[in-house]
């Protein structure tokens, strides 16, 4: 808290107290209380009767500078309209119709309110009184916060004419201002300068209000709002809805915790029948923030005086800030042109010589007369402001932060350079698209999402391997052993075992700790077994003019065609998966960049363009896949070493499988030293001798290679065909399993970025002669969004203006 604010608070805390005060001022201003106003029992007034000569409603024209500064601060805050967002301290004058409210306001302010038209009570009137050494002056303004239908609108504070320097002109100006308030859709100037003004109004009551800023030497520093009188009933020409409308209007003021309720009660009517009192008690049941005012004491029925004296003594319906009693001029006096100074002297005379008021105990005399009430209200309001100021600062900062957050949540406001704005968004979109297509280091990246499907594709291709059985069909009970040379090759840790469902995986297991979903491929589809006698028979039938030990290439090609024809479906399945992933990713990216642009038309247009661009890339990709499939219809390879190595391995594998003895098992277990049934030490030594002898003559061999030395097999030709086809499969499938994902990645993943800028600009037509208009249309936001933005911006302006006013004080 600044030094200035501390000084202000200390000034109020050090104010002398009388015996009627409850507790010290310091404890009431700083003590904790569930009521925002605390007890609101500020220092009791110390006004004497002779102060009535000082002027209308003022006991001492030289108020302290600090009190005036606090009241001026709240007035300036109210001028910003921030009371819509923050509970500002204020005094609201309420009462039933004909309770003497208007006369009370006139006595406090020194002006005359319009009476003949009946509009004086149909809208709130805000009075901001301030002491000034300058000449008397009144500034009239119109405060609009609702339209003709009562719907909220951005707050508008409209000056209504030039400042008034003659009090005689105020009544007519207020009457015209009230008519302007009751006709919000009409230009206020019509009522300001019009000669023939009709009393027919758009609304019967309004929440909009007339603001009077009155300054002069004979005024107290005080601000209050005069509210329409509560209606008990309406006549034939009235509207029943007006009863609840006025009640709702009054409630909207007095329900606020920082509102001091100035309750006027006419002594000519039974106290229990005054609805304003019941309403005030509803929102201030303990009477902590209500100041009561008894009006028309000269009209108390004979014999009823004691009951009203009990109220003044705070014995009946007690209030923390007591009840006051005032006497205003009668209508006859006003008609005769009584001055306000005369009216105050008449009031002082009434309470001095009229029973039972003149004999009221001395300690209660300070609760009589308008001047005492005005002084008391000024003290209450200024001390309330001092108490509330730190809370106002805090509430203001919280409201600013909340409003800034709401502004950030809104879509970006339309730019004054629509073409530049659209191009900027498109650049950001294509940049992020490029990053996604190139690859991002996170598990939810585009490439990470595609990769499991590539693994499924690779396994599907490998499952099409020809399932050769190196024995005759009649020996169906035999089981093909694993091919150890295929173990751990490119993820295949099972080797070749067509009799086990473990030959190929049915899905891709996700890495430990990964949140990527498991991509499950189709179950393994093992090709039908091709027995050696079927291969041999087919080879024999294919011979034409070849020599007896030669067979045409068409035999191998037939088997190659059988497995390459199965590759089209897995390739297209992979393409479909990648296409679907890209489409979802594109949709999300477009949503991120264009969802909040304008009315949504831009997003739909961009989606259509990028979908078309994706489809063009899809066509190119399918053509490339078909081309790769076409290449595989002509078996060939330049990888002769790889092919020959696999052919030798498969030939040895198939030959070993044809052995009826357990020689192959013994040879396979030799390097590991594993004992097999019937495997004697002599056999081990014999194998060692053979390998050693081969080494001595310059031939390097392993035990598993020894089956190659076995005598020729009558099915040798079929074994060679089987080994060659199987070896070529290893070459071809690895090639195809690489090339298809590469082609898809190049054509539709990386290829999606190609010419995307041109496609977007041409599709949106933002570079042509109508580019500016199209961009402006794309950025045009929804009416609801524009309205919400305007409301939030208006609120931000109010809050920032209020913050500047607080900074002036601090």
mmCIF file with all atom_site columns, N, CA, C and O in Angstrom, residues 228-276:
data_model
loop_
_atom_site.group_PDB
_atom_site.id
_atom_site.type_symbol
_atom_site.label_atom_id
_atom_site.label_alt_id
_atom_site.label_comp_id
_atom_site.label_asym_id
_atom_site.label_entity_id
_atom_site.label_seq_id
_atom_site.pdbx_PDB_ins_code
_atom_site.Cartn_x
_atom_site.Cartn_y
_atom_site.Cartn_z
_atom_site.occupancy
_atom_site.B_iso_or_equiv
_atom_site.pdbx_formal_charge
_atom_site.auth_seq_id
_atom_site.auth_comp_id
_atom_site.auth_asym_id
_atom_site.auth_atom_id
_atom_site.pdbx_PDB_model_num
ATOM 1   N N  . UNK A 1 228 ? -35.737 4.238  -8.607  1.00 0.00 ? 228 UNK A N  1
ATOM 2   C CA . UNK A 1 228 ? -37.196 4.385  -8.698  1.00 0.00 ? 228 UNK A CA 1
ATOM 3   C C  . UNK A 1 228 ? -37.887 3.838  -7.458  1.00 0.00 ? 228 UNK A C  1
ATOM 4   O O  . UNK A 1 228 ? -37.446 2.840  -6.860  1.00 0.00 ? 228 UNK A O  1
ATOM 5   N N  . UNK A 1 229 ? -38.970 4.481  -7.071  1.00 0.00 ? 229 UNK A N  1
ATOM 6   C CA . UNK A 1 229 ? -39.709 4.029  -5.898  1.00 0.00 ? 229 UNK A CA 1
ATOM 7   C C  . UNK A 1 229 ? -40.419 2.710  -6.153  1.00 0.00 ? 229 UNK A C  1
ATOM 8   O O  . UNK A 1 229 ? -40.914 2.448  -7.257  1.00 0.00 ? 229 UNK A O  1
ATOM 9   N N  . UNK A 1 230 ? -40.440 1.852  -5.130  1.00 0.00 ? 230 UNK A N  1
ATOM 10  C CA . UNK A 1 230 ? -41.100 0.556  -5.250  1.00 0.00 ? 230 UNK A CA 1
ATOM 11  C C  . UNK A 1 230 ? -42.604 0.758  -5.425  1.00 0.00 ? 230 UNK A C  1
ATOM 12  O O  . UNK A 1 230 ? -43.219 1.597  -4.765  1.00 0.00 ? 230 UNK A O  1
ATOM 13  N N  . UNK A 1 231 ? -43.186 -0.024 -6.321  1.00 0.00 ? 231 UNK A N  1
ATOM 14  C CA . UNK A 1 231 ? -44.602 0.116  -6.663  1.00 0.00 ? 231 UNK A CA 1
ATOM 15  C C  . UNK A 1 231 ? -45.413 -0.952 -5.933  1.00 0.00 ? 231 UNK A C  1
ATOM 16  O O  . UNK A 1 231 ? -45.073 -2.135 -5.993  1.00 0.00 ? 231 UNK A O  1
ATOM 17  N N  . UNK A 1 232 ? -46.455 -0.541 -5.274  1.00 0.00 ? 232 UNK A N  1
ATOM 18  C CA . UNK A 1 232 ? -47.332 -1.510 -4.609  1.00 0.00 ? 232 UNK A CA 1
ATOM 19  C C  . UNK A 1 232 ? -48.404 -2.008 -5.560  1.00 0.00 ? 232 UNK A C  1
ATOM 20  O O  . UNK A 1 232 ? -48.800 -3.174 -5.548  1.00 0.00 ? 232 UNK A O  1
ATOM 21  N N  . UNK A 1 233 ? -48.903 -1.109 -6.424  1.00 0.00 ? 233 UNK A N  1
ATOM 22  C CA . UNK A 1 233 ? -49.935 -1.487 -7.388  1.00 0.00 ? 233 UNK A CA 1
ATOM 23  C C  . UNK A 1 233 ? -49.896 -0.511 -8.546  1.00 0.00 ? 233 UNK A C  1
ATOM 24  O O  . UNK A 1 233 ? -49.310 0.573  -8.456  1.00 0.00 ? 233 UNK A O  1
ATOM 25  N N  . UNK A 1 234 ? -50.536 -0.905 -9.659  1.00 0.00 ? 234 UNK A N  1
ATOM 26  C CA . UNK A 1 234 ? -50.588 -0.044 -10.842 1.00 0.00 ? 234 UNK A CA 1
ATOM 27  C C  . UNK A 1 234 ? -52.051 0.228  -11.199 1.00 0.00 ? 234 UNK A C  1
ATOM 28  O O  . UNK A 1 234 ? -52.935 -0.582 -10.928 1.00 0.00 ? 234 UNK A O  1
ATOM 29  N N  . UNK A 1 235 ? -52.278 1.351  -11.817 1.00 0.00 ? 235 UNK A N  1
ATOM 30  C CA . UNK A 1 235 ? -53.639 1.688  -12.222 1.00 0.00 ? 235 UNK A CA 1
ATOM 31  C C  . UNK A 1 235 ? -54.033 0.996  -13.513 1.00 0.00 ? 235 UNK A C  1
ATOM 32  O O  . UNK A 1 235 ? -53.352 0.095  -14.000 1.00 0.00 ? 235 UNK A O  1
ATOM 33  N N  . UNK A 1 236 ? -55.154 1.445  -14.066 1.00 0.00 ? 236 UNK A N  1
ATOM 34  C CA . UNK A 1 236 ? -55.639 0.818  -15.292 1.00 0.00 ? 236 UNK A CA 1
ATOM 35  C C  . UNK A 1 236 ? -54.642 0.961  -16.432 1.00 0.00 ? 236 UNK A C  1
ATOM 36  O O  . UNK A 1 236 ? -54.471 0.056  -17.234 1.00 0.00 ? 236 UNK A O  1
ATOM 37  N N  . UNK A 1 237 ? -54.006 2.095  -16.514 1.00 0.00 ? 237 UNK A N  1
ATOM 38  C CA . UNK A 1 237 ? -53.077 2.331  -17.619 1.00 0.00 ? 237 UNK A CA 1
ATOM 39  C C  . UNK A 1 237 ? -51.695 1.739  -17.344 1.00 0.00 ? 237 UNK A C  1
ATOM 40  O O  . UNK A 1 237 ? -50.840 1.748  -18.208 1.00 0.00 ? 237 UNK A O  1
ATOM 41  N N  . UNK A 1 238 ? -51.513 1.220  -16.125 1.00 0.00 ? 238 UNK A N  1
ATOM 42  C CA . UNK A 1 238 ? -50.199 0.680  -15.767 1.00 0.00 ? 238 UNK A CA 1
ATOM 43  C C  . UNK A 1 238 ? -49.976 -0.738 -16.267 1.00 0.00 ? 238 UNK A C  1
ATOM 44  O O  . UNK A 1 238 ? -50.867 -1.385 -16.806 1.00 0.00 ? 238 UNK A O  1
ATOM 45  N N  . UNK A 1 239 ? -48.766 -1.206 -16.060 1.00 0.00 ? 239 UNK A N  1
ATOM 46  C CA . UNK A 1 239 ? -48.362 -2.550 -16.471 1.00 0.00 ? 239 UNK A CA 1
ATOM 47  C C  . UNK A 1 239 ? -47.928 -3.327 -15.233 1.00 0.00 ? 239 UNK A C  1
ATOM 48  O O  . UNK A 1 239 ? -47.044 -2.881 -14.493 1.00 0.00 ? 239 UNK A O  1
ATOM 49  N N  . UNK A 1 240 ? -48.563 -4.459 -14.993 1.00 0.00 ? 240 UNK A N  1
ATOM 50  C CA . UNK A 1 240 ? -48.226 -5.265 -13.820 1.00 0.00 ? 240 UNK A CA 1
ATOM 51  C C  . UNK A 1 240 ? -46.748 -5.650 -13.789 1.00 0.00 ? 240 UNK A C  1
ATOM 52  O O  . UNK A 1 240 ? -46.164 -5.836 -12.722 1.00 0.00 ? 240 UNK A O  1
ATOM 53  N N  . UNK A 1 241 ? -46.153 -5.782 -14.988 1.00 0.00 ? 241 UNK A N  1
ATOM 54  C CA . UNK A 1 241 ? -44.745 -6.165 -15.056 1.00 0.00 ? 241 UNK A CA 1
ATOM 55  C C  . UNK A 1 241 ? -43.842 -5.114 -14.423 1.00 0.00 ? 241 UNK A C  1
ATOM 56  O O  . UNK A 1 241 ? -42.724 -5.418 -13.989 1.00 0.00 ? 241 UNK A O  1
ATOM 57  N N  . UNK A 1 242 ? -44.324 -3.864 -14.370 1.00 0.00 ? 242 UNK A N  1
ATOM 58  C CA . UNK A 1 242 ? -43.504 -2.792 -13.822 1.00 0.00 ? 242 UNK A CA 1
ATOM 59  C C  . UNK A 1 242 ? -43.194 -3.013 -12.348 1.00 0.00 ? 242 UNK A C  1
ATOM 60  O O  . UNK A 1 242 ? -42.134 -2.587 -11.853 1.00 0.00 ? 242 UNK A O  1
ATOM 61  N N  . UNK A 1 243 ? -44.086 -3.666 -11.635 1.00 0.00 ? 243 UNK A N  1
ATOM 62  C CA . UNK A 1 243 ? -43.873 -3.905 -10.202 1.00 0.00 ? 243 UNK A CA 1
ATOM 63  C C  . UNK A 1 243 ? -42.607 -4.732 -9.991  1.00 0.00 ? 243 UNK A C  1
ATOM 64  O O  . UNK A 1 243 ? -41.718 -4.369 -9.204  1.00 0.00 ? 243 UNK A O  1
ATOM 65  N N  . UNK A 1 244 ? -42.523 -5.852 -10.718 1.00 0.00 ? 244 UNK A N  1
ATOM 66  C CA . UNK A 1 244 ? -41.354 -6.716 -10.582 1.00 0.00 ? 244 UNK A CA 1
ATOM 67  C C  . UNK A 1 244 ? -40.124 -6.096 -11.227 1.00 0.00 ? 244 UNK A C  1
ATOM 68  O O  . UNK A 1 244 ? -38.994 -6.311 -10.775 1.00 0.00 ? 244 UNK A O  1
ATOM 69  N N  . UNK A 1 245 ? -40.343 -5.320 -12.308 1.00 0.00 ? 245 UNK A N  1
ATOM 70  C CA . UNK A 1 245 ? -39.205 -4.698 -12.983 1.00 0.00 ? 245 UNK A CA 1
ATOM 71  C C  . UNK A 1 245 ? -38.487 -3.726 -12.044 1.00 0.00 ? 245 UNK A C  1
ATOM 72  O O  . UNK A 1 245 ? -37.252 -3.728 -11.949 1.00 0.00 ? 245 UNK A O  1
ATOM 73  N N  . UNK A 1 246 ? -39.265 -2.906 -11.345 1.00 0.00 ? 246 UNK A N  1
ATOM 74  C CA . UNK A 1 246 ? -38.665 -1.940 -10.417 1.00 0.00 ? 246 UNK A CA 1
ATOM 75  C C  . UNK A 1 246 ? -38.007 -2.670 -9.247  1.00 0.00 ? 246 UNK A C  1
ATOM 76  O O  . UNK A 1 246 ? -36.891 -2.325 -8.813  1.00 0.00 ? 246 UNK A O  1
ATOM 77  N N  . UNK A 1 247 ? -38.676 -3.695 -8.744  1.00 0.00 ? 247 UNK A N  1
ATOM 78  C CA . UNK A 1 247 ? -38.109 -4.463 -7.634  1.00 0.00 ? 247 UNK A CA 1
ATOM 79  C C  . UNK A 1 247 ? -36.779 -5.096 -8.050  1.00 0.00 ? 247 UNK A C  1
ATOM 80  O O  . UNK A 1 247 ? -35.803 -5.097 -7.282  1.00 0.00 ? 247 UNK A O  1
ATOM 81  N N  . UNK A 1 248 ? -36.740 -5.644 -9.260  1.00 0.00 ? 248 UNK A N  1
ATOM 82  C CA . UNK A 1 248 ? -35.507 -6.247 -9.764  1.00 0.00 ? 248 UNK A CA 1
ATOM 83  C C  . UNK A 1 248 ? -34.410 -5.208 -9.924  1.00 0.00 ? 248 UNK A C  1
ATOM 84  O O  . UNK A 1 248 ? -33.237 -5.459 -9.612  1.00 0.00 ? 248 UNK A O  1
ATOM 85  N N  . UNK A 1 249 ? -34.785 -4.016 -10.404 1.00 0.00 ? 249 UNK A N  1
ATOM 86  C CA . UNK A 1 249 ? -33.814 -2.935 -10.568 1.00 0.00 ? 249 UNK A CA 1
ATOM 87  C C  . UNK A 1 249 ? -33.219 -2.525 -9.225  1.00 0.00 ? 249 UNK A C  1
ATOM 88  O O  . UNK A 1 249 ? -32.000 -2.404 -9.077  1.00 0.00 ? 249 UNK A O  1
ATOM 89  N N  . UNK A 1 250 ? -34.068 -2.334 -8.229  1.00 0.00 ? 250 UNK A N  1
ATOM 90  C CA . UNK A 1 250 ? -33.589 -1.946 -6.898  1.00 0.00 ? 250 UNK A CA 1
ATOM 91  C C  . UNK A 1 250 ? -32.731 -3.053 -6.303  1.00 0.00 ? 250 UNK A C  1
ATOM 92  O O  . UNK A 1 250 ? -31.662 -2.797 -5.716  1.00 0.00 ? 250 UNK A O  1
ATOM 93  N N  . UNK A 1 251 ? -33.158 -4.290 -6.491  1.00 0.00 ? 251 UNK A N  1
ATOM 94  C CA . UNK A 1 251 ? -32.410 -5.427 -5.949  1.00 0.00 ? 251 UNK A CA 1
ATOM 95  C C  . UNK A 1 251 ? -31.003 -5.502 -6.550  1.00 0.00 ? 251 UNK A C  1
ATOM 96  O O  . UNK A 1 251 ? -30.033 -5.822 -5.850  1.00 0.00 ? 251 UNK A O  1
ATOM 97  N N  . UNK A 1 252 ? -30.885 -5.206 -7.857  1.00 0.00 ? 252 UNK A N  1
ATOM 98  C CA . UNK A 1 252 ? -29.576 -5.296 -8.512  1.00 0.00 ? 252 UNK A CA 1
ATOM 99  C C  . UNK A 1 252 ? -28.560 -4.353 -7.877  1.00 0.00 ? 252 UNK A C  1
ATOM 100 O O  . UNK A 1 252 ? -27.347 -4.578 -7.970  1.00 0.00 ? 252 UNK A O  1
ATOM 101 N N  . UNK A 1 253 ? -29.022 -3.307 -7.201  1.00 0.00 ? 253 UNK A N  1
ATOM 102 C CA . UNK A 1 253 ? -28.124 -2.378 -6.512  1.00 0.00 ? 253 UNK A CA 1
ATOM 103 C C  . UNK A 1 253 ? -27.859 -2.825 -5.080  1.00 0.00 ? 253 UNK A C  1
ATOM 104 O O  . UNK A 1 253 ? -26.705 -2.978 -4.655  1.00 0.00 ? 253 UNK A O  1
ATOM 105 N N  . UNK A 1 254 ? -28.929 -3.041 -4.334  1.00 0.00 ? 254 UNK A N  1
ATOM 106 C CA . UNK A 1 254 ? -28.755 -3.239 -2.887  1.00 0.00 ? 254 UNK A CA 1
ATOM 107 C C  . UNK A 1 254 ? -28.251 -4.640 -2.535  1.00 0.00 ? 254 UNK A C  1
ATOM 108 O O  . UNK A 1 254 ? -27.844 -4.874 -1.395  1.00 0.00 ? 254 UNK A O  1
ATOM 109 N N  . UNK A 1 255 ? -28.260 -5.570 -3.474  1.00 0.00 ? 255 UNK A N  1
ATOM 110 C CA . UNK A 1 255 ? -27.749 -6.907 -3.177  1.00 0.00 ? 255 UNK A CA 1
ATOM 111 C C  . UNK A 1 255 ? -26.224 -6.937 -3.130  1.00 0.00 ? 255 UNK A C  1
ATOM 112 O O  . UNK A 1 255 ? -25.622 -7.881 -2.625  1.00 0.00 ? 255 UNK A O  1
ATOM 113 N N  . UNK A 1 256 ? -25.588 -5.892 -3.648  1.00 0.00 ? 256 UNK A N  1
ATOM 114 C CA . UNK A 1 256 ? -24.126 -5.848 -3.658  1.00 0.00 ? 256 UNK A CA 1
ATOM 115 C C  . UNK A 1 256 ? -23.597 -5.546 -2.261  1.00 0.00 ? 256 UNK A C  1
ATOM 116 O O  . UNK A 1 256 ? -24.089 -4.633 -1.590  1.00 0.00 ? 256 UNK A O  1
ATOM 117 N N  . UNK A 1 257 ? -22.589 -6.282 -1.814  1.00 0.00 ? 257 UNK A N  1
ATOM 118 C CA . UNK A 1 257 ? -22.102 -6.128 -0.432  1.00 0.00 ? 257 UNK A CA 1
ATOM 119 C C  . UNK A 1 257 ? -21.569 -4.737 -0.102  1.00 0.00 ? 257 UNK A C  1
ATOM 120 O O  . UNK A 1 257 ? -21.560 -4.339 1.058   1.00 0.00 ? 257 UNK A O  1
ATOM 121 N N  . UNK A 1 258 ? -21.097 -3.995 -1.110  1.00 0.00 ? 258 UNK A N  1
ATOM 122 C CA . UNK A 1 258 ? -20.517 -2.674 -0.834  1.00 0.00 ? 258 UNK A CA 1
ATOM 123 C C  . UNK A 1 258 ? -21.516 -1.539 -1.020  1.00 0.00 ? 258 UNK A C  1
ATOM 124 O O  . UNK A 1 258 ? -21.126 -0.375 -1.082  1.00 0.00 ? 258 UNK A O  1
ATOM 125 N N  . UNK A 1 259 ? -22.790 -1.878 -1.118  1.00 0.00 ? 259 UNK A N  1
ATOM 126 C CA . UNK A 1 259 ? -23.811 -0.843 -1.299  1.00 0.00 ? 259 UNK A CA 1
ATOM 127 C C  . UNK A 1 259 ? -24.388 -0.438 0.061   1.00 0.00 ? 259 UNK A C  1
ATOM 128 O O  . UNK A 1 259 ? -24.900 -1.276 0.808   1.00 0.00 ? 259 UNK A O  1
ATOM 129 N N  . UNK A 1 260 ? -24.295 0.851  0.378   1.00 0.00 ? 260 UNK A N  1
ATOM 130 C CA . UNK A 1 260 ? -24.944 1.401  1.575   1.00 0.00 ? 260 UNK A CA 1
ATOM 131 C C  . UNK A 1 260 ? -26.384 1.732  1.187   1.00 0.00 ? 260 UNK A C  1
ATOM 132 O O  . UNK A 1 260 ? -26.625 2.454  0.219   1.00 0.00 ? 260 UNK A O  1
ATOM 133 N N  . UNK A 1 261 ? -27.331 1.188  1.926   1.00 0.00 ? 261 UNK A N  1
ATOM 134 C CA . UNK A 1 261 ? -28.745 1.362  1.604   1.00 0.00 ? 261 UNK A CA 1
ATOM 135 C C  . UNK A 1 261 ? -29.297 2.549  2.388   1.00 0.00 ? 261 UNK A C  1
ATOM 136 O O  . UNK A 1 261 ? -29.327 2.521  3.623   1.00 0.00 ? 261 UNK A O  1
ATOM 137 N N  . UNK A 1 262 ? -29.690 3.599  1.670   1.00 0.00 ? 262 UNK A N  1
ATOM 138 C CA . UNK A 1 262 ? -30.332 4.740  2.305   1.00 0.00 ? 262 UNK A CA 1
ATOM 139 C C  . UNK A 1 262 ? -31.837 4.527  2.166   1.00 0.00 ? 262 UNK A C  1
ATOM 140 O O  . UNK A 1 262 ? -32.422 4.754  1.115   1.00 0.00 ? 262 UNK A O  1
ATOM 141 N N  . UNK A 1 263 ? -32.438 4.054  3.249   1.00 0.00 ? 263 UNK A N  1
ATOM 142 C CA . UNK A 1 263 ? -33.836 3.628  3.247   1.00 0.00 ? 263 UNK A CA 1
ATOM 143 C C  . UNK A 1 263 ? -34.736 4.772  3.708   1.00 0.00 ? 263 UNK A C  1
ATOM 144 O O  . UNK A 1 263 ? -34.635 5.239  4.844   1.00 0.00 ? 263 UNK A O  1
ATOM 145 N N  . UNK A 1 264 ? -35.619 5.230  2.830   1.00 0.00 ? 264 UNK A N  1
ATOM 146 C CA . UNK A 1 264 ? -36.563 6.292  3.198   1.00 0.00 ? 264 UNK A CA 1
ATOM 147 C C  . UNK A 1 264 ? -37.905 5.682  3.572   1.00 0.00 ? 264 UNK A C  1
ATOM 148 O O  . UNK A 1 264 ? -38.450 4.846  2.851   1.00 0.00 ? 264 UNK A O  1
ATOM 149 N N  . UNK A 1 265 ? -38.422 6.108  4.701   1.00 0.00 ? 265 UNK A N  1
ATOM 150 C CA . UNK A 1 265 ? -39.710 5.612  5.216   1.00 0.00 ? 265 UNK A CA 1
ATOM 151 C C  . UNK A 1 265 ? -40.574 6.823  5.570   1.00 0.00 ? 265 UNK A C  1
ATOM 152 O O  . UNK A 1 265 ? -40.151 7.671  6.373   1.00 0.00 ? 265 UNK A O  1
ATOM 153 N N  . UNK A 1 266 ? -41.738 6.899  4.995   1.00 0.00 ? 266 UNK A N  1
ATOM 154 C CA . UNK A 1 266 ? -42.649 8.032  5.258   1.00 0.00 ? 266 UNK A CA 1
ATOM 155 C C  . UNK A 1 266 ? -43.414 7.791  6.552   1.00 0.00 ? 266 UNK A C  1
ATOM 156 O O  . UNK A 1 266 ? -43.996 6.726  6.762   1.00 0.00 ? 266 UNK A O  1
ATOM 157 N N  . UNK A 1 267 ? -43.405 8.789  7.430   1.00 0.00 ? 267 UNK A N  1
ATOM 158 C CA . UNK A 1 267 ? -44.069 8.646  8.727   1.00 0.00 ? 267 UNK A CA 1
ATOM 159 C C  . UNK A 1 267 ? -45.588 8.673  8.611   1.00 0.00 ? 267 UNK A C  1
ATOM 160 O O  . UNK A 1 267 ? -46.287 8.358  9.583   1.00 0.00 ? 267 UNK A O  1
ATOM 161 N N  . UNK A 1 268 ? -46.126 9.059  7.469   1.00 0.00 ? 268 UNK A N  1
ATOM 162 C CA . UNK A 1 268 ? -47.572 9.128  7.316   1.00 0.00 ? 268 UNK A CA 1
ATOM 163 C C  . UNK A 1 268 ? -48.190 7.767  7.024   1.00 0.00 ? 268 UNK A C  1
ATOM 164 O O  . UNK A 1 268 ? -49.403 7.616  7.014   1.00 0.00 ? 268 UNK A O  1
ATOM 165 N N  . UNK A 1 269 ? -47.321 6.752  6.785   1.00 0.00 ? 269 UNK A N  1
ATOM 166 C CA . UNK A 1 269 ? -47.802 5.410  6.459   1.00 0.00 ? 269 UNK A CA 1
ATOM 167 C C  . UNK A 1 269 ? -47.314 4.435  7.515   1.00 0.00 ? 269 UNK A C  1
ATOM 168 O O  . UNK A 1 269 ? -46.225 4.597  8.072   1.00 0.00 ? 269 UNK A O  1
ATOM 169 N N  . UNK A 1 270 ? -48.135 3.438  7.802   1.00 0.00 ? 270 UNK A N  1
ATOM 170 C CA . UNK A 1 270 ? -47.755 2.446  8.796   1.00 0.00 ? 270 UNK A CA 1
ATOM 171 C C  . UNK A 1 270 ? -46.420 1.810  8.433   1.00 0.00 ? 270 UNK A C  1
ATOM 172 O O  . UNK A 1 270 ? -46.192 1.406  7.287   1.00 0.00 ? 270 UNK A O  1
ATOM 173 N N  . UNK A 1 271 ? -45.525 1.711  9.379   1.00 0.00 ? 271 UNK A N  1
ATOM 174 C CA . UNK A 1 271 ? -44.160 1.234  9.131   1.00 0.00 ? 271 UNK A CA 1
ATOM 175 C C  . UNK A 1 271 ? -44.162 -0.170 8.527   1.00 0.00 ? 271 UNK A C  1
ATOM 176 O O  . UNK A 1 271 ? -43.397 -0.472 7.602   1.00 0.00 ? 271 UNK A O  1
ATOM 177 N N  . UNK A 1 272 ? -45.004 -1.038 9.020   1.00 0.00 ? 272 UNK A N  1
ATOM 178 C CA . UNK A 1 272 ? -45.005 -2.433 8.584   1.00 0.00 ? 272 UNK A CA 1
ATOM 179 C C  . UNK A 1 272 ? -45.452 -2.580 7.138   1.00 0.00 ? 272 UNK A C  1
ATOM 180 O O  . UNK A 1 272 ? -45.203 -3.609 6.509   1.00 0.00 ? 272 UNK A O  1
ATOM 181 N N  . UNK A 1 273 ? -46.120 -1.571 6.605   1.00 0.00 ? 273 UNK A N  1
ATOM 182 C CA . UNK A 1 273 ? -46.626 -1.670 5.237   1.00 0.00 ? 273 UNK A CA 1
ATOM 183 C C  . UNK A 1 273 ? -45.666 -1.096 4.195   1.00 0.00 ? 273 UNK A C  1
ATOM 184 O O  . UNK A 1 273 ? -46.000 -1.013 3.024   1.00 0.00 ? 273 UNK A O  1
ATOM 185 N N  . UNK A 1 274 ? -44.462 -0.732 4.627   1.00 0.00 ? 274 UNK A N  1
ATOM 186 C CA . UNK A 1 274 ? -43.501 -0.112 3.704   1.00 0.00 ? 274 UNK A CA 1
ATOM 187 C C  . UNK A 1 274 ? -42.606 -1.215 3.125   1.00 0.00 ? 274 UNK A C  1
ATOM 188 O O  . UNK A 1 274 ? -41.706 -1.751 3.775   1.00 0.00 ? 274 UNK A O  1
ATOM 189 N N  . UNK A 1 275 ? -42.876 -1.543 1.846   1.00 0.00 ? 275 UNK A N  1
ATOM 190 C CA . UNK A 1 275 ? -42.170 -2.649 1.191   1.00 0.00 ? 275 UNK A CA 1
ATOM 191 C C  . UNK A 1 275 ? -40.678 -2.433 1.063   1.00 0.00 ? 275 UNK A C  1
ATOM 192 O O  . UNK A 1 275 ? -39.902 -3.399 1.050   1.00 0.00 ? 275 UNK A O  1
ATOM 193 N N  . UNK A 1 276 ? -40.235 -1.173 0.984   1.00 0.00 ? 276 UNK A N  1
ATOM 194 C CA . UNK A 1 276 ? -38.805 -0.904 0.837   1.00 0.00 ? 276 UNK A CA 1
ATOM 195 C C  . UNK A 1 276 ? -38.035 -1.422 2.053   1.00 0.00 ? 276 UNK A C  1
ATOM 196 O O  . UNK A 1 276 ? -36.913 -1.930 1.932   1.00 0.00 ? 276 UNK A O  1
#
